[in-house]
Tab-separated table of C-alpha atoms and ligand atoms in Angstrom:
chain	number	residue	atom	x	y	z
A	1	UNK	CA	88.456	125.664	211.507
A	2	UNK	CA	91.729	125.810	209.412
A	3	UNK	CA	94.026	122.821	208.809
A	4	UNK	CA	98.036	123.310	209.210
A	5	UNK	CA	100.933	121.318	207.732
A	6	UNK	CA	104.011	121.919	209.569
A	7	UNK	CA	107.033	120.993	207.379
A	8	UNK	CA	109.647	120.316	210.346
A	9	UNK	CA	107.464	119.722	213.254
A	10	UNK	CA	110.269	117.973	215.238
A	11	UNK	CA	112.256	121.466	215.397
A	12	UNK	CA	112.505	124.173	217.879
A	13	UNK	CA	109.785	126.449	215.622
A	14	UNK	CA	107.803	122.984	214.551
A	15	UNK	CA	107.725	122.333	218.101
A	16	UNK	CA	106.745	125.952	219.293
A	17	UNK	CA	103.927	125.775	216.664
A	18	UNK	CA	102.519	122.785	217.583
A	19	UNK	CA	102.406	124.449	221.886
A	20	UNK	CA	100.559	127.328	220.192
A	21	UNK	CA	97.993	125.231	217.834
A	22	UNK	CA	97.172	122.811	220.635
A	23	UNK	CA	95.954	126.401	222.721
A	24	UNK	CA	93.406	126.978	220.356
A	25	UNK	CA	92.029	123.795	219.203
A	26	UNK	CA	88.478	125.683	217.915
A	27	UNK	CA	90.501	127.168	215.100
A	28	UNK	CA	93.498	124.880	214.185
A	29	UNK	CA	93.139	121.147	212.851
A	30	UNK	CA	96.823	119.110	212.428
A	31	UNK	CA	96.923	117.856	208.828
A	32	UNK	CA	100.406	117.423	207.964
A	33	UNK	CA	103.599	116.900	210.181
A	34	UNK	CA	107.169	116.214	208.739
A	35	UNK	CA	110.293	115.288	210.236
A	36	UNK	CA	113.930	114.168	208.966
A	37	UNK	CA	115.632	112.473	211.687
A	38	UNK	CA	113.793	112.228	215.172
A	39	UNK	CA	111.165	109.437	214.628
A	40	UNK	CA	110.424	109.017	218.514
A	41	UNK	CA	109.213	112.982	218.746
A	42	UNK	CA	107.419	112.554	215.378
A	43	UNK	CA	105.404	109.887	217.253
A	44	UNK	CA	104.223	111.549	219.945
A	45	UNK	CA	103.238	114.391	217.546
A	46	UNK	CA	101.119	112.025	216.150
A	47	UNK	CA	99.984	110.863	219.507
A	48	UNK	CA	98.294	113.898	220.595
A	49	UNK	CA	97.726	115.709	217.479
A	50	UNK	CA	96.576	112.731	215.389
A	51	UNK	CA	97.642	114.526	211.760
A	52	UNK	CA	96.007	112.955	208.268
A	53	UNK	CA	99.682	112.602	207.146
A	54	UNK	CA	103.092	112.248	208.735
A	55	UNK	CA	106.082	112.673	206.429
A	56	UNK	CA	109.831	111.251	207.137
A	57	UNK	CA	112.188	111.607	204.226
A	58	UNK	CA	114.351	108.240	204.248
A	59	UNK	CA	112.276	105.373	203.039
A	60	UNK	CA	113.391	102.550	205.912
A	61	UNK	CA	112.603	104.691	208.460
A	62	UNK	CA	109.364	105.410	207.387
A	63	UNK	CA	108.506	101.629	207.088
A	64	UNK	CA	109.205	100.998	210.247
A	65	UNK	CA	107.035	104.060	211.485
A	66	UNK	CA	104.084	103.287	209.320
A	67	UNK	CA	104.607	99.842	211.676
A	68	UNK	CA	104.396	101.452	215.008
A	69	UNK	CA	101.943	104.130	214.296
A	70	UNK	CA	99.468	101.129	212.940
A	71	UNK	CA	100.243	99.144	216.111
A	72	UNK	CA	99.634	102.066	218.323
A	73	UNK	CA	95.983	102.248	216.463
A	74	UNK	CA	96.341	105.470	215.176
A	75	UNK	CA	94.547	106.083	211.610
A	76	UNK	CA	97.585	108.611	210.106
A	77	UNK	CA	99.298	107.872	206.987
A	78	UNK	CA	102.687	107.678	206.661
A	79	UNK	CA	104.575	109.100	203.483
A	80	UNK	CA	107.559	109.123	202.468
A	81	UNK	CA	110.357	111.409	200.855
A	82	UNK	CA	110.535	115.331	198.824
A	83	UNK	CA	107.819	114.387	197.061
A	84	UNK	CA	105.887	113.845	199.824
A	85	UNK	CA	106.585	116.822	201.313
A	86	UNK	CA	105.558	118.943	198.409
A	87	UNK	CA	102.020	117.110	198.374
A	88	UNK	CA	101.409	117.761	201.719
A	89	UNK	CA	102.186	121.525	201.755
A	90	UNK	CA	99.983	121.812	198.967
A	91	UNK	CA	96.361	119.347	200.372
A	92	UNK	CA	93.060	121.043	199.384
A	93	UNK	CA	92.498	120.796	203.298
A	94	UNK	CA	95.797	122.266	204.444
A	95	UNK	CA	94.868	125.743	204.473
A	96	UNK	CA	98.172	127.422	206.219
A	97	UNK	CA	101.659	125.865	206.159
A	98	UNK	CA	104.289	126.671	208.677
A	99	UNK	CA	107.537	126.418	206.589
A	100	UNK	CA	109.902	125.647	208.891
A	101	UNK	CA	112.981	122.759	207.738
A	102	UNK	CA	115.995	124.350	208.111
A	103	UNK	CA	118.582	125.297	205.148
A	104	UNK	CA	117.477	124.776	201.344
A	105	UNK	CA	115.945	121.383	202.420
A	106	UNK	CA	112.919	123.278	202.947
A	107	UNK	CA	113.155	125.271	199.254
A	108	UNK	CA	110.929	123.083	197.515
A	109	UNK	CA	107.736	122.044	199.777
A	110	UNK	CA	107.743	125.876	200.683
A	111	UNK	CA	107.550	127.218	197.037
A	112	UNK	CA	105.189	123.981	196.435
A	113	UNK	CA	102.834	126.009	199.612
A	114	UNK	CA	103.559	129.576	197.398
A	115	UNK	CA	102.192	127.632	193.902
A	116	UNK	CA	99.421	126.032	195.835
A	117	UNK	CA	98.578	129.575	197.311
A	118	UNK	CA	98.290	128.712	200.789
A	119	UNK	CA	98.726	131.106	203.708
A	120	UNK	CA	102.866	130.290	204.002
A	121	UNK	CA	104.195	130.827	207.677
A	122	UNK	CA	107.566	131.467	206.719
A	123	UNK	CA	110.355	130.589	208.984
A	124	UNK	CA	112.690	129.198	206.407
A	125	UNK	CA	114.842	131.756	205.686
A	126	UNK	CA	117.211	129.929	203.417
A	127	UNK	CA	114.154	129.083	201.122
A	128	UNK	CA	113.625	132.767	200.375
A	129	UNK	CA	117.581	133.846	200.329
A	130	UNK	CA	117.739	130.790	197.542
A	131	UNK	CA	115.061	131.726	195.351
A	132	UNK	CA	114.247	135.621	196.089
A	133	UNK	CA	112.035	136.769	193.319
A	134	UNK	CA	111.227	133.598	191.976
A	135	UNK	CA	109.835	132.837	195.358
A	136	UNK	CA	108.305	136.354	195.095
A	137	UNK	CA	106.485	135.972	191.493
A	138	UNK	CA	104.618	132.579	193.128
A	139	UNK	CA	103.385	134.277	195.675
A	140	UNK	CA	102.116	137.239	193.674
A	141	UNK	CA	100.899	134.666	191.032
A	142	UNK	CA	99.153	132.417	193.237
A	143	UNK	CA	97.808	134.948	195.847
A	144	UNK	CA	99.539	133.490	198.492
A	145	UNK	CA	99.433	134.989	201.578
A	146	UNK	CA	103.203	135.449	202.919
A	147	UNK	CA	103.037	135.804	206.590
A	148	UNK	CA	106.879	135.991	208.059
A	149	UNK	CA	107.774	133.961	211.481
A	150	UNK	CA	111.382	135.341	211.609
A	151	UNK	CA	110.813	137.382	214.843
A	152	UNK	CA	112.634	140.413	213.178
A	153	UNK	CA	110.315	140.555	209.721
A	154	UNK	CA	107.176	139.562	211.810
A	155	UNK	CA	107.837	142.785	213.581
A	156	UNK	CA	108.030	144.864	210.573
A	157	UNK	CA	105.681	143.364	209.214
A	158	UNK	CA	103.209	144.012	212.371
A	159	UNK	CA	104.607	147.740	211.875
A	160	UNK	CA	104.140	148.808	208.634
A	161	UNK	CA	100.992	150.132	206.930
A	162	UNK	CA	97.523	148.714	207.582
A	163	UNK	CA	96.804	146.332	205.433
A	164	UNK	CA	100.207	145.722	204.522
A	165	UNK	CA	101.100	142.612	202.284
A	166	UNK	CA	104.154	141.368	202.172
A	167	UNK	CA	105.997	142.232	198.805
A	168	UNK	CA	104.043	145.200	198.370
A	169	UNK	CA	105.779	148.668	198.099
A	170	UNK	CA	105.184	150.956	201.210
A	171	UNK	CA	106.221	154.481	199.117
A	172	UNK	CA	105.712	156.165	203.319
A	173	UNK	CA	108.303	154.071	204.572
A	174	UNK	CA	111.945	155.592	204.702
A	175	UNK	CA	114.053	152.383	205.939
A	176	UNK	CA	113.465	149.564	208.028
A	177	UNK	CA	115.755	149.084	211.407
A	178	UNK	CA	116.523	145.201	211.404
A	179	UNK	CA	117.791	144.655	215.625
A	180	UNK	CA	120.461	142.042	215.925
A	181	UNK	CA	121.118	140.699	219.316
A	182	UNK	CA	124.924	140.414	218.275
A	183	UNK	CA	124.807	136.563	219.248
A	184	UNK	CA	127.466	135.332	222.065
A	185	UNK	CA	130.573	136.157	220.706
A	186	UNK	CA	129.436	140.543	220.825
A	187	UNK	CA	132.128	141.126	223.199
A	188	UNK	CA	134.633	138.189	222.456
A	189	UNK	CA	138.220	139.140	222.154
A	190	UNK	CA	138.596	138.410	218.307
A	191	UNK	CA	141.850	136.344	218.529
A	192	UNK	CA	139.923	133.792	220.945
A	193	UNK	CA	136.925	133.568	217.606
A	194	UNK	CA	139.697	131.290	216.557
A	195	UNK	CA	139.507	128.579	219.074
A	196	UNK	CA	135.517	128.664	220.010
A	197	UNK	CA	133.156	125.038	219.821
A	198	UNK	CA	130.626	124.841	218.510
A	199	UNK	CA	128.540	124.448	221.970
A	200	UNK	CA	130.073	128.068	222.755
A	201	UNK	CA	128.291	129.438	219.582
A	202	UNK	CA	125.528	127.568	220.106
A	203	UNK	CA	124.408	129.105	223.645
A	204	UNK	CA	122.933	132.111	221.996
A	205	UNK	CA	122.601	134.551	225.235
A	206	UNK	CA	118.767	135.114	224.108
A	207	UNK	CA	117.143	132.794	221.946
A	208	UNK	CA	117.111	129.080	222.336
A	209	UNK	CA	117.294	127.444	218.355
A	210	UNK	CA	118.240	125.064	216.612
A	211	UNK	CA	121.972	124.309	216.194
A	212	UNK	CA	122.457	126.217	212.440
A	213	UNK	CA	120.620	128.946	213.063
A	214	UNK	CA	122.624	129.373	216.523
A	215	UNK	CA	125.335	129.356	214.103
A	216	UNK	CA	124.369	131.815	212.099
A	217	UNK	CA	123.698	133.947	214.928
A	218	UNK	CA	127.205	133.876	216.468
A	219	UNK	CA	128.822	134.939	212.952
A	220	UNK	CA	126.092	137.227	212.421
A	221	UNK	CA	125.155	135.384	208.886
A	222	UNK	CA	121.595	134.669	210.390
A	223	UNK	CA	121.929	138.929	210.005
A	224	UNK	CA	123.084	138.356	206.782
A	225	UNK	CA	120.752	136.026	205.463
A	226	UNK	CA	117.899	138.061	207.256
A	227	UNK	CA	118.773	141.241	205.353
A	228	UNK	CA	118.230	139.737	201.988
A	229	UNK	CA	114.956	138.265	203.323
A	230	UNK	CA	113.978	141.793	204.221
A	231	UNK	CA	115.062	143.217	200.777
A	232	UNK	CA	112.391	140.463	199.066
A	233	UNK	CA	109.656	140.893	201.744
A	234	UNK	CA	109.035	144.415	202.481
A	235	UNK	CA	110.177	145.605	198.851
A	236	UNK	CA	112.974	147.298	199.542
A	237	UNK	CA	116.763	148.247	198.167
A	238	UNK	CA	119.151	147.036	201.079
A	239	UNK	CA	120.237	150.893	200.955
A	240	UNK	CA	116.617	151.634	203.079
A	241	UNK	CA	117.615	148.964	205.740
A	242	UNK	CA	119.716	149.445	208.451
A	243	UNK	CA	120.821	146.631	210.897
A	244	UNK	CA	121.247	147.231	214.627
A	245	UNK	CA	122.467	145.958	217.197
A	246	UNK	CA	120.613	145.447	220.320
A	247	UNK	CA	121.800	143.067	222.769
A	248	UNK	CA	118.341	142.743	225.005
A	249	UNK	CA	116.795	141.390	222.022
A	250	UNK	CA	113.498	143.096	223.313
A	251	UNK	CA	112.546	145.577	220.260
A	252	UNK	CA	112.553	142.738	217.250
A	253	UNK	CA	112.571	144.938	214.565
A	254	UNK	CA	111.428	149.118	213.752
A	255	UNK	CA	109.918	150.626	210.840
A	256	UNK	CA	111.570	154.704	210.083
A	257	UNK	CA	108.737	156.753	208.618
A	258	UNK	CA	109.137	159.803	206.170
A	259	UNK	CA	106.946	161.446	208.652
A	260	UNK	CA	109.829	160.555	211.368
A	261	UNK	CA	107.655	158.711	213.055
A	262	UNK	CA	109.505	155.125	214.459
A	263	UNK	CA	107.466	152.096	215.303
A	264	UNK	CA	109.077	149.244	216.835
A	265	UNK	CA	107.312	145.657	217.574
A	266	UNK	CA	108.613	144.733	221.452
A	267	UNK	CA	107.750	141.162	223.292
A	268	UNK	CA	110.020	138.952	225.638
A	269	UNK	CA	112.469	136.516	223.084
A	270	UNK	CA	109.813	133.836	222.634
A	271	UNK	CA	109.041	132.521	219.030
A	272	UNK	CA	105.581	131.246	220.130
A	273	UNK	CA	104.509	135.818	219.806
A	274	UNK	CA	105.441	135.524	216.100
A	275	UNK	CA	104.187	132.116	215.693
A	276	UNK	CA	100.754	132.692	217.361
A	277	UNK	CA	100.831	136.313	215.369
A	278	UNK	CA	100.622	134.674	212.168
A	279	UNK	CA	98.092	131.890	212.911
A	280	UNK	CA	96.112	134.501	214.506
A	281	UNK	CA	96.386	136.650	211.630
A	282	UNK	CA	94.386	138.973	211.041
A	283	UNK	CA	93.198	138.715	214.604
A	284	UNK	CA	95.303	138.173	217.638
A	285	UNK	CA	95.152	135.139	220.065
A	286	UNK	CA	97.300	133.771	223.413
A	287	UNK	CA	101.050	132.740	222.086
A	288	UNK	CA	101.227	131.444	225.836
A	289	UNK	CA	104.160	133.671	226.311
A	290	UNK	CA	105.278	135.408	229.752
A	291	UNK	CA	103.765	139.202	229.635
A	292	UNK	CA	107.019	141.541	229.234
A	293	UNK	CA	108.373	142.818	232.218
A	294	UNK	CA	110.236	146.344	231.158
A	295	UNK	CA	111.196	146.641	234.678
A	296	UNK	CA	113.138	143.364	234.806
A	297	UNK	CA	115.028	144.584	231.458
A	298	UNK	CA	115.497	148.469	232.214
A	299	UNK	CA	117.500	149.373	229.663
A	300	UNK	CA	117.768	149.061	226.030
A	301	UNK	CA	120.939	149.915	224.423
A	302	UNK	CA	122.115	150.190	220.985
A	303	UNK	CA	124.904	150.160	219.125
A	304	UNK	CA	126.198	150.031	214.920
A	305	UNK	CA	126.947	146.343	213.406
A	306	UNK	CA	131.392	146.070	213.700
A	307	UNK	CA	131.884	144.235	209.866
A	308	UNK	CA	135.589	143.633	210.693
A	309	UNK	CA	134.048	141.291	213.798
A	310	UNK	CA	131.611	139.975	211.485
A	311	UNK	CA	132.885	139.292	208.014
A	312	UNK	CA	129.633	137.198	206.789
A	313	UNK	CA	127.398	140.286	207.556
A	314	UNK	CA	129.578	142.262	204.694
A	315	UNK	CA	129.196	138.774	202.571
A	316	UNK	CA	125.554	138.927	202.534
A	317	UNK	CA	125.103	142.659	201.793
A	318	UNK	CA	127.723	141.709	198.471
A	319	UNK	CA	125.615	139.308	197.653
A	320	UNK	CA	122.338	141.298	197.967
A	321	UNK	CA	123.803	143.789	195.780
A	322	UNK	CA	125.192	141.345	193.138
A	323	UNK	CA	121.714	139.538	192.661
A	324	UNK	CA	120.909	136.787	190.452
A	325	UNK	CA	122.242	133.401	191.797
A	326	UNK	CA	124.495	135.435	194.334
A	327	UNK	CA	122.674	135.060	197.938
A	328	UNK	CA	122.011	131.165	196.415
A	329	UNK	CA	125.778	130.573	196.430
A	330	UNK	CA	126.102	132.250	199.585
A	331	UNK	CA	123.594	130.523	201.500
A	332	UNK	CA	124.948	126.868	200.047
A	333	UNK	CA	128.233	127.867	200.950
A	334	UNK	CA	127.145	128.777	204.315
A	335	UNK	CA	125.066	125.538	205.177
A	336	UNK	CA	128.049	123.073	204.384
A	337	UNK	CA	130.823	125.680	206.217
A	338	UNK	CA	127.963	125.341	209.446
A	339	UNK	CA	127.532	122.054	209.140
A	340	UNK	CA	131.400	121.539	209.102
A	341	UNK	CA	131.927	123.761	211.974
A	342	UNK	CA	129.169	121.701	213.915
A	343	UNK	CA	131.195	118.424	212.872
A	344	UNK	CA	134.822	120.273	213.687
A	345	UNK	CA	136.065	119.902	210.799
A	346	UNK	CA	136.808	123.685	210.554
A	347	UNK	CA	137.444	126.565	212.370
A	348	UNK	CA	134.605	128.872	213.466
A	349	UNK	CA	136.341	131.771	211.754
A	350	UNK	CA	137.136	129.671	208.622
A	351	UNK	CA	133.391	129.837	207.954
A	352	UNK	CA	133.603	133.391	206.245
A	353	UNK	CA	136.670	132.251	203.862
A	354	UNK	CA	134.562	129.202	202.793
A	355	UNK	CA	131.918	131.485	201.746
A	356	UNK	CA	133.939	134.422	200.253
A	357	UNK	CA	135.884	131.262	197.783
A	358	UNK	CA	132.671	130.526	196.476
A	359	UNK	CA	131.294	133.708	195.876
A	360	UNK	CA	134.391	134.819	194.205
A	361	UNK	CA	134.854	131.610	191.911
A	362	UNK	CA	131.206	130.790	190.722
A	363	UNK	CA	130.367	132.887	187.937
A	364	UNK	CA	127.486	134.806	188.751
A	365	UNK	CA	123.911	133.793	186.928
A	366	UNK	CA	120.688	135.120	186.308
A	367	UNK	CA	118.218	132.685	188.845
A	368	UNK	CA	114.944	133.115	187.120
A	369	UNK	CA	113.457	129.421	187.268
A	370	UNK	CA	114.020	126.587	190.067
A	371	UNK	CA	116.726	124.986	188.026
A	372	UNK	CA	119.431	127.394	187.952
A	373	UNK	CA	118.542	128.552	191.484
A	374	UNK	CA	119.051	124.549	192.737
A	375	UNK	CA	122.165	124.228	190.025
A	376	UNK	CA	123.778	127.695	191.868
A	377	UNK	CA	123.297	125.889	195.229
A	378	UNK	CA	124.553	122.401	194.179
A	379	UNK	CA	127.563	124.426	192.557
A	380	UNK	CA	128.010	126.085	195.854
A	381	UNK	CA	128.048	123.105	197.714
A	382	UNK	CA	130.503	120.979	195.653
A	383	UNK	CA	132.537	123.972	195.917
A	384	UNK	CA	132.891	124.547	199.597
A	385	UNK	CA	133.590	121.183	200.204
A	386	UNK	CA	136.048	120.887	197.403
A	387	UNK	CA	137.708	123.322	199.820
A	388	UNK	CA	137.383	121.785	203.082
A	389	UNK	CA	138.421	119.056	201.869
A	390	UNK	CA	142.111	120.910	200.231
A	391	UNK	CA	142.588	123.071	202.733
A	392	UNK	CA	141.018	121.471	205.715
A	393	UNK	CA	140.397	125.285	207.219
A	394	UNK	CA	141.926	124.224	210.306
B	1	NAD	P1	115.744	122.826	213.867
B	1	NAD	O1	117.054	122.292	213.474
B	1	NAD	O2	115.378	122.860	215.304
B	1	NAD	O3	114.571	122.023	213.105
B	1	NAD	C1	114.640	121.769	211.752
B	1	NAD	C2	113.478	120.914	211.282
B	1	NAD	O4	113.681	120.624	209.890
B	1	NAD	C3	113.345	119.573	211.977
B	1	NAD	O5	111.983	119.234	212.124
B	1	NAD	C4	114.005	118.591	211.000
B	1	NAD	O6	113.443	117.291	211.067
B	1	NAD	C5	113.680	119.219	209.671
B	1	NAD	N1	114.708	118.928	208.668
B	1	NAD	C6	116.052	119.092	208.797
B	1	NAD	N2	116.687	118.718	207.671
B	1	NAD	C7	115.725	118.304	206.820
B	1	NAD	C8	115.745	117.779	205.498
B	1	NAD	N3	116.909	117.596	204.829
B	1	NAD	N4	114.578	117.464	204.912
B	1	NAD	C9	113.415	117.620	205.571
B	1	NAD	N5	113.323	118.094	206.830
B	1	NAD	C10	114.471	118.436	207.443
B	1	NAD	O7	115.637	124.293	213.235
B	1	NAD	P2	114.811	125.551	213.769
B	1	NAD	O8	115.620	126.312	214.741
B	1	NAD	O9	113.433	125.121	214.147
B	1	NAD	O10	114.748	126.430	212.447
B	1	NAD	C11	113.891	126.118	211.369
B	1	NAD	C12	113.889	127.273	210.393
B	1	NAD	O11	113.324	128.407	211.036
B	1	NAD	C13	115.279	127.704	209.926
B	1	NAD	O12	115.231	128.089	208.586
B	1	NAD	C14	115.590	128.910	210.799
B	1	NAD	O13	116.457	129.822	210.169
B	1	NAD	C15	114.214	129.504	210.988
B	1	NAD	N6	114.087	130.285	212.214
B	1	NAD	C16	114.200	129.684	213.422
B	1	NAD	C17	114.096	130.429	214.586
B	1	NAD	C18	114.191	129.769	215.944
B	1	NAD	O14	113.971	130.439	216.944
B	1	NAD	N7	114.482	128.486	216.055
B	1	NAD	C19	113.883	131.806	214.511
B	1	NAD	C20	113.773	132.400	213.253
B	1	NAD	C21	113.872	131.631	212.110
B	2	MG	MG1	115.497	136.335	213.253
């Protein structure tokens, strides 16, 4: 019996994680569950999963929670802010933590999981774009293992060598093929990018996500930011990675071979496959996901990433190349331009000219301790807002 902490429980993958855990109830035990905002989901968590520890980060709220879960007569405690969320990831009974806040929120409890050398589910991708080989060193240090949730990396990771650890070196692998489903806006005549809402790029054709992420699909950043996690988990120069699109979003991900052999990882678009992959891990269990039906999809197609279409995509690969405190800027820059978008403030295609202004006008840094990596991002963010707020990207 293992205990799990899921940092972000209320989300889409928090709440996918919790459908798969309550299927197997002989091998999973709720310790931890943490939420930001939505107290009244948080509560029924707690209702049916009856965790040792519920986190919510603002301190009235969580007075006021610690009220109703004691009148409900339930026996979990209820803690409260960052620091709270590191001690939970890191519990001598929490033995696997699903890391799964969105944005650089999540940075801290999720290295706190690496330190504490836990078996780290990691959905966050921003956590690992912020800190890349710091994040990295803990793991190595610690012996963490470092199982990936992203559906693309869980699928490389399923197809690479056996016994394949994640920031090993795989010397027999000659590049990985990342699939992008090329998000809603694929086929969108480019002068209309200009006027879309943000409920148009959130109704991602194949994947149903939270409202960044969504984001980040229909500008192709999520791409972006998935590249550099790719670099960092699979131990590879971003030269040996190719992205591709694939608009079925069927195959998740391929691993090229020097033997030309190609293996690809395939499953219907349903988060609870790499979800129940990892808790499973090294075994397999039921995600509770539909069987795929390849006669329903019939075809797969395939076609090259367009950079003009998708500006962020040749962002990210710049700042893969430049290093240091490079993909931290980018991914601050990126979080307040999304979160401005999703408040329309700016433009959809002003996101891209948010992030390029920061990345041009922070001088780059080496990002070898937590510090600099969180004083890059708080840079990054002052920045970009800086220049919202002058130019108004409208
Ligand atoms: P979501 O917005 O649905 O959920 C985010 C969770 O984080 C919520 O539980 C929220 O309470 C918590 N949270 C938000 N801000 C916080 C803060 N400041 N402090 C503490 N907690 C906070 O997001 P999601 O779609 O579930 O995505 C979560 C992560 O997983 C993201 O990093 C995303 O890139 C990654 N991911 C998601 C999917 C998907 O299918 N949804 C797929 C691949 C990767
Ligand atoms: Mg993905």
């Amino acid at each position: 019996m293992k205990g799990i902490c899921i940092l972000g429980s209320t989300g889409s993958i928090g709440v996918s994680t919790l459908d798969v855990v309550s299927r197997h109830p002989d091998r999973y035990r709720v310790v931890a569950l943490t939420a930001n905002n939505n107290v009244d989901l948080l509560f029924e968590q707690c209702q049916a999963h009856s965790p040792d520890y519920a986190v919510l980060l603002d301190a009235k709220k969580s007075a006021e929670f610690r009220k109703r879960i004691k009148a409900a007569g339930l026996a979990t405690e209820v803690l409260c802010g960052v620091t709270a969320l590191e001690e939970v990831a890191s519990l001598a009974e929490v033995d696997s933590v699903m890391a799964a806040i969105v944005g650089g929120a999540g940075l801290l409890p999720t290295l706190a999981a690496a330190k504490a050398g836990k078996s780290v589910l990691l959905a966050n991708k921003e956590a690992l774009v912020m800190s890349g080989a710091l994040f990295m060193s803990e793991v190595a240090r610690s012996g963490a293992e470092l199982l990936p949730i992203d559906s693309e990396h869980n699928a490389i990771f399923q197809c690479m060598p056996a016994n394949y650890r994640a920031g090993h070196a795989a010397p027999e692998v000659r590049r990985i093929l990342l699939t992008a489903s090329g998000g809603p806006f694929l086929h969108k005549e480019l002068h209309e990018l200009h006027n879309v809402t943000p409920d148009e790029a959130c109704a991602h054709p194949n994947w149903v996500m939270g409202r960044k992420i969504s984001v980040d699909s229909a500008t192709m950043m999520n791409k972006g930011l998935e590249v550099i996690e790719a670099c960092l988990l699979f131990n590879l120069p971003p030269e040996q990675l190719q992205v591709v699109v694939h608009p079925q979003s069927v195959i998740h991900s391929m691993v090229d071979y020097v033997d030309g052999t190609v293996l690809a990882q395939m499953g219907n678009p349903d988060m609870r496959i790499p979800i129940a992959h990892a808790l499973a891990w090294p075994g397999r269990f039921d995600s509770g996901a539909e069987p795929l039906n390849l006669f329903a999809v019939r075809q797969l197609n395939f076609q090259a990433p367009d950079f003009k279409r998708f500006p962020n995509l040749r962002l990210a690969y710049q700042a893969v190349g430049a290093g240091g405190s490079m993909p931290a800027v980018l991914n601050a820059a990126n979080e307040v331009a999304v979160a401005s978008f999703l408040d329309k403030r700016v433009r959809f295609t002003s996101i891209p000219d948010i992030i390029e202004h920061c990345m041009q006008n922070i001088p780059l840094r080496a990002a070898e301790s937590i510090e600099a990596v969180l004083e890059a991002d708080l840079e990054s963010r002052v920045m970009a807002q800086a220049y919202i707020a002058k130019r108004h990207c409208h």
